[in-house]
Tab-separated table of C-alpha atoms in Angstrom:
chain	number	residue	atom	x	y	z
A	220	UNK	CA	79.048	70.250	133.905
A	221	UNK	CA	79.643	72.438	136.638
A	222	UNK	CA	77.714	75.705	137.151
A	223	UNK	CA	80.614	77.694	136.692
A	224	UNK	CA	81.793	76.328	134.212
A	225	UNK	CA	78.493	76.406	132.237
A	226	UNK	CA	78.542	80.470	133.040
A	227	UNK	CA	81.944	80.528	131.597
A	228	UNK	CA	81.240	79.080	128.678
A	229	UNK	CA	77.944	80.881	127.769
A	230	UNK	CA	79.958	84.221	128.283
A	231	UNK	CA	82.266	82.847	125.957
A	232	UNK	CA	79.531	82.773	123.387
A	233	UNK	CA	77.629	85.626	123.746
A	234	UNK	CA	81.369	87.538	123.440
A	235	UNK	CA	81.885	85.515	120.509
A	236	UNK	CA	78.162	86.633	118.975
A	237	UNK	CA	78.646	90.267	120.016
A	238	UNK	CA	82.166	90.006	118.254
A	239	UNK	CA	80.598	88.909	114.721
A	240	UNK	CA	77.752	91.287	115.325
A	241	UNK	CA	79.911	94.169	115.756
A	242	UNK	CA	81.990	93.301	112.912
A	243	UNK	CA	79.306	92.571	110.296
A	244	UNK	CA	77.697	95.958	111.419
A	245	UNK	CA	80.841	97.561	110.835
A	246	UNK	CA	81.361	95.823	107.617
A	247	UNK	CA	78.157	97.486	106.190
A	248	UNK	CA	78.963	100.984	107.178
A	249	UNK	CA	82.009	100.852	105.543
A	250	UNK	CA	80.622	99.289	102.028
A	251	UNK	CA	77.464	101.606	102.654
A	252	UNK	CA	78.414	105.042	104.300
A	253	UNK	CA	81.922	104.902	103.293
A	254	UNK	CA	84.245	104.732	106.456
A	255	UNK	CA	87.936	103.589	105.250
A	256	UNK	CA	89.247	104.151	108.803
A	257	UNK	CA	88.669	100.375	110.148
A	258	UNK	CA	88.985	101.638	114.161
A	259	UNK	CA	86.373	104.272	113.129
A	260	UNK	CA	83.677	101.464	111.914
A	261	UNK	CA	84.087	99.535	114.955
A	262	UNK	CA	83.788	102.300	117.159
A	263	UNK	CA	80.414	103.534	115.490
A	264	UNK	CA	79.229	99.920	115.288
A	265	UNK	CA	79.386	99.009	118.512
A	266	UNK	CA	77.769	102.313	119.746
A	267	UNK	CA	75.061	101.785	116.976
A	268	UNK	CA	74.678	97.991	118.535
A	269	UNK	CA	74.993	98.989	121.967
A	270	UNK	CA	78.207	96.667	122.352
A	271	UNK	CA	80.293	98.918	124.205
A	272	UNK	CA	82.757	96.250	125.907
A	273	UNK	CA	86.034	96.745	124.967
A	274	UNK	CA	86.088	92.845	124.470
A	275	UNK	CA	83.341	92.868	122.428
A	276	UNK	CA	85.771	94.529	119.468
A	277	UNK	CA	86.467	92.653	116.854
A	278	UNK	CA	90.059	92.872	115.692
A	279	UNK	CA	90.708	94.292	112.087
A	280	UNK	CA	90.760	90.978	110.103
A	281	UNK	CA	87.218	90.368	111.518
A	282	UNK	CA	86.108	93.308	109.962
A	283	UNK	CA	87.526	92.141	106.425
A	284	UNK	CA	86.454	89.149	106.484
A	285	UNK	CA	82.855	90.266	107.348
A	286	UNK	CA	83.556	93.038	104.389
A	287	UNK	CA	84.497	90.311	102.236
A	288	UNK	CA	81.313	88.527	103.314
A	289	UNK	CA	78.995	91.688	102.497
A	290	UNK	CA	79.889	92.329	99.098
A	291	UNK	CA	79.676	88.483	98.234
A	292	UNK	CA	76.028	88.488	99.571
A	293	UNK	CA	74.881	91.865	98.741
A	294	UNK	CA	77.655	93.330	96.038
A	295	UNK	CA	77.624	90.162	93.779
A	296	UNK	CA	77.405	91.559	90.536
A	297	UNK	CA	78.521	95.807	90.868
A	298	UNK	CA	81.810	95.069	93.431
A	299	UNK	CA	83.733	92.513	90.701
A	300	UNK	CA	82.764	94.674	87.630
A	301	UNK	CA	83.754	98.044	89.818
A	302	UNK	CA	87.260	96.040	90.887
A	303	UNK	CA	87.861	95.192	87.656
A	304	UNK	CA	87.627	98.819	86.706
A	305	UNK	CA	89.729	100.123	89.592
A	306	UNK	CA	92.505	97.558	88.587
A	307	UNK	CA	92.391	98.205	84.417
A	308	UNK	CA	92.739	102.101	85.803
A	309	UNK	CA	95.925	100.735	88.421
A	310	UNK	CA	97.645	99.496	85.379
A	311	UNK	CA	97.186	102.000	83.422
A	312	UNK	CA	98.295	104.551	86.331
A	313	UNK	CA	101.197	102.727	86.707
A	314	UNK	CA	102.729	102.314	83.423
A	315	UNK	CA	102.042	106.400	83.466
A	316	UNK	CA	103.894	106.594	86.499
A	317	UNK	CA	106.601	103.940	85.513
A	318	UNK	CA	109.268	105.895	86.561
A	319	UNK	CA	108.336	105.536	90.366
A	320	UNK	CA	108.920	102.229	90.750
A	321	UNK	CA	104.518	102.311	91.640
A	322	UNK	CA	103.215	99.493	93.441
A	323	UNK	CA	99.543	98.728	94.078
A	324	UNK	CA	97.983	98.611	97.900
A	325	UNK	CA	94.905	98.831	99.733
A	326	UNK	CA	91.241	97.566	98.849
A	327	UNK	CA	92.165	97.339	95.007
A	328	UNK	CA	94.902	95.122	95.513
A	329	UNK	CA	93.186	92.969	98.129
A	330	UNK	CA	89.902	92.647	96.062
A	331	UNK	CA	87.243	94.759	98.907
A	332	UNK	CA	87.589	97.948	96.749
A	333	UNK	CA	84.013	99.288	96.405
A	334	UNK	CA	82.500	102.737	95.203
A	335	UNK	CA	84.286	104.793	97.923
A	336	UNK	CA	87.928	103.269	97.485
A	337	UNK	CA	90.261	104.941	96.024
A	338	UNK	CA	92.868	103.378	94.043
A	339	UNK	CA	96.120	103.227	96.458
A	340	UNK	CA	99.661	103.496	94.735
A	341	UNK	CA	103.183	103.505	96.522
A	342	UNK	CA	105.520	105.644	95.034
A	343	UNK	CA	109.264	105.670	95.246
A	344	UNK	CA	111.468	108.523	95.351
A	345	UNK	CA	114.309	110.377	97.107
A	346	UNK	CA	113.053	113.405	95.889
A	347	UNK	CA	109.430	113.858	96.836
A	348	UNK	CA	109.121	117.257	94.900
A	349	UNK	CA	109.576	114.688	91.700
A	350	UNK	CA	106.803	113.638	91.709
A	351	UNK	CA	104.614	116.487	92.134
A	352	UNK	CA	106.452	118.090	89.176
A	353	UNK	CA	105.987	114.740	86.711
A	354	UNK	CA	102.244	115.515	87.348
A	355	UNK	CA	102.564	118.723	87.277
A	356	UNK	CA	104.798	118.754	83.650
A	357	UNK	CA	101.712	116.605	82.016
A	358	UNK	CA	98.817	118.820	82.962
A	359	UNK	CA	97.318	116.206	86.190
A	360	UNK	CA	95.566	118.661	88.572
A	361	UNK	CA	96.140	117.407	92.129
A	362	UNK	CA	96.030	117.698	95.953
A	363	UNK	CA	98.514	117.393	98.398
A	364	UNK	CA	98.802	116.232	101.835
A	365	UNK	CA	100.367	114.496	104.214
A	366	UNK	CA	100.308	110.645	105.756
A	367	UNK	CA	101.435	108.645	108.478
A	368	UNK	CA	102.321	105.381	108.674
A	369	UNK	CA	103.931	102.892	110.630
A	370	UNK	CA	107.182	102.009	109.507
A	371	UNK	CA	108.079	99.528	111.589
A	372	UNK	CA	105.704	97.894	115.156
A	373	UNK	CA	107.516	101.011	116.849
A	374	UNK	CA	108.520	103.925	114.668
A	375	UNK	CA	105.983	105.888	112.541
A	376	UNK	CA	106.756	109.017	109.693
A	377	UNK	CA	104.783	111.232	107.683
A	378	UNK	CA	105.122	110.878	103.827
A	379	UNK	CA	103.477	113.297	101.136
A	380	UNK	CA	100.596	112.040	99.859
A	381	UNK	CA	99.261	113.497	95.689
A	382	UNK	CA	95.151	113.153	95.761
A	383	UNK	CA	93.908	113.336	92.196
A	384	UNK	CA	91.108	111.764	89.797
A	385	UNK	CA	91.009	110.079	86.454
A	386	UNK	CA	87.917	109.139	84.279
A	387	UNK	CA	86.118	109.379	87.361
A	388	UNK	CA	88.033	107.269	89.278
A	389	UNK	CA	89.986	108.753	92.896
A	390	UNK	CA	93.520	108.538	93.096
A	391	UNK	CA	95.920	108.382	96.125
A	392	UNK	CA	99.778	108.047	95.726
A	393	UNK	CA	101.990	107.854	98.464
A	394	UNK	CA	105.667	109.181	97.660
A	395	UNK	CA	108.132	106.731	99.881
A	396	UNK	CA	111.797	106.827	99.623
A	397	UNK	CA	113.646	104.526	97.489
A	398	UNK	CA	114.861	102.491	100.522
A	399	UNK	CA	111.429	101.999	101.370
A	400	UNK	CA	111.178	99.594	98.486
A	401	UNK	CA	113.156	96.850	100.661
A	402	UNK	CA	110.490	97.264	103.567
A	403	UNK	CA	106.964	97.932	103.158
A	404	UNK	CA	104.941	99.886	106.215
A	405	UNK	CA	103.722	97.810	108.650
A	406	UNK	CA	99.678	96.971	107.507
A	407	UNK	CA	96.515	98.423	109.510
A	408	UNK	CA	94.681	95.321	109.526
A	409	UNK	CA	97.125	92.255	110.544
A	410	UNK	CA	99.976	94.333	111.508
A	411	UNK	CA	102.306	92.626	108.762
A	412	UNK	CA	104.281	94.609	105.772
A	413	UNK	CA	101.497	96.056	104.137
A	414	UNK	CA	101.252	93.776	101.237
A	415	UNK	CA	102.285	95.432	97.538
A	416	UNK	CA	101.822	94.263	94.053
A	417	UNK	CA	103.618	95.723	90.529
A	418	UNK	CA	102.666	96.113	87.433
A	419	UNK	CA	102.606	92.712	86.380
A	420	UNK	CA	101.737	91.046	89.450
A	421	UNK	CA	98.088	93.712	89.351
A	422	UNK	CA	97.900	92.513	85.464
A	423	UNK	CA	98.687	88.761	86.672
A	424	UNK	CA	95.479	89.945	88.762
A	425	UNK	CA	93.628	91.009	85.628
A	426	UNK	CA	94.266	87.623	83.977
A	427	UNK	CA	93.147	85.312	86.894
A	428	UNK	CA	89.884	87.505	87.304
A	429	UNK	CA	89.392	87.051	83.309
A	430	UNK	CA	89.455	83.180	83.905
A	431	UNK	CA	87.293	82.872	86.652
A	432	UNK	CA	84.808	84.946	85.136
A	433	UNK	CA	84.844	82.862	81.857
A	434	UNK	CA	84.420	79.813	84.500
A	435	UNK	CA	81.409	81.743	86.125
A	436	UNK	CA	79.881	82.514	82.672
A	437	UNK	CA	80.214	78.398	81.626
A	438	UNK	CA	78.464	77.581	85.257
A	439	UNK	CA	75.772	79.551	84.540
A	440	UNK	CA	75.248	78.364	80.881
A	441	UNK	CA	74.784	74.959	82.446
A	442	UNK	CA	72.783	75.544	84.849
């Protein structure tokens, strides 16, 4: 092999190293400290590491997968049971909020919800004020704000945004307008249509998580 090309593929690896690094560093601050924002954790990961090539980044889906990695090694037994409790409180929120059309997003839906995830619903109206009057009407104390999102690879928008909590639980809903329904906002992590779930594709969710851990509780009572 020629010397160059020995050099060129060594730097290959150590990028490759310094990519998983970063990302697996940034996966822990976010299950651990909290960060949501996925640019953020990078950032702070490779500054903690002392990775500061721009190379060296991993891209977004590196950092789930590494997140998904995390809580299977170190989350084993509190990140299902707190799921499952963020998804029985997503049903419920969305049969109480029925009349929005609510669909699920975000770490619940994807299964990397965690102790500082709040539970993520889309909300569809023409009338944004609606919404904030439904809660209102049946005594929900909440916050308001706003949030931007990309609604297409080019064009973003700022939607309201109602911030309240339920038995503990945070809760985030996103008022969209109806024709928002036919096109989801473009995702944070793989630059897709955010993916989006309804009510009985979360409680199809429900089921499939009751059957594996009915498998996982036969396993272990053969082992």
């Amino acid at each position: 092999m020629a010397r160059g090309e020995h050099h060129r593929i060594h730097a290959h690896d150590r990028l490759q190293r310094n990519r998983l690094r970063v990302a697996q560093e940034a996966a822990r601050l976010m299950s651990e400290h909290g960060i949501r924002d996925f640019h953020h954790a990078k950032l702070k990961a490779s500054e903690r590491l002392g990775i500061l090539d721009a190379q060296s980044l991993p891209r977004n889906d590196e950092i789930e997968r590494a997140l998904r990695e995390h809580q299977r090694i170190f989350q084993a037994d509190s990140q299902p049971q707190h799921l499952r409790r963020c998804r029985e409180a997503a049903v419920e929120a969305m049969r109480f909020l029925d009349d929005f059309q609510p669909r699920l997003v975000g770490a619940v839906l994807e299964g990397t919800a965690d102790a500082h995830s709040a539970i993520c619903l889309h909300l569809f109206s023409d009338d944004p004020e609606a919404v904030l009057r439904f809660l209102h009407g049946r005594g929900v104390p909440y916050e308001t704000q706003t949030r931007r999102l990309r609604t297409s690879r080019d064009d973003t928008a700022e939607f309201p945004v109602a911030l309240f909590s339920a038995d503990g639980l945070p809760f985030d809903l996103t008022v969209l307008p109806v024709d928002a329904l036919r096109q989801a906002p473009v995702d944070r992590i793989d630059e897709r249509p955010m993916r989006r779930a309804g009510l009985a594709a979360v409680e199809q969710l429900l089921h499939e998580q009751d059957e594996e851990d009915a498998l996982e509780r036969k396993l272990a009572a053969l082992r």
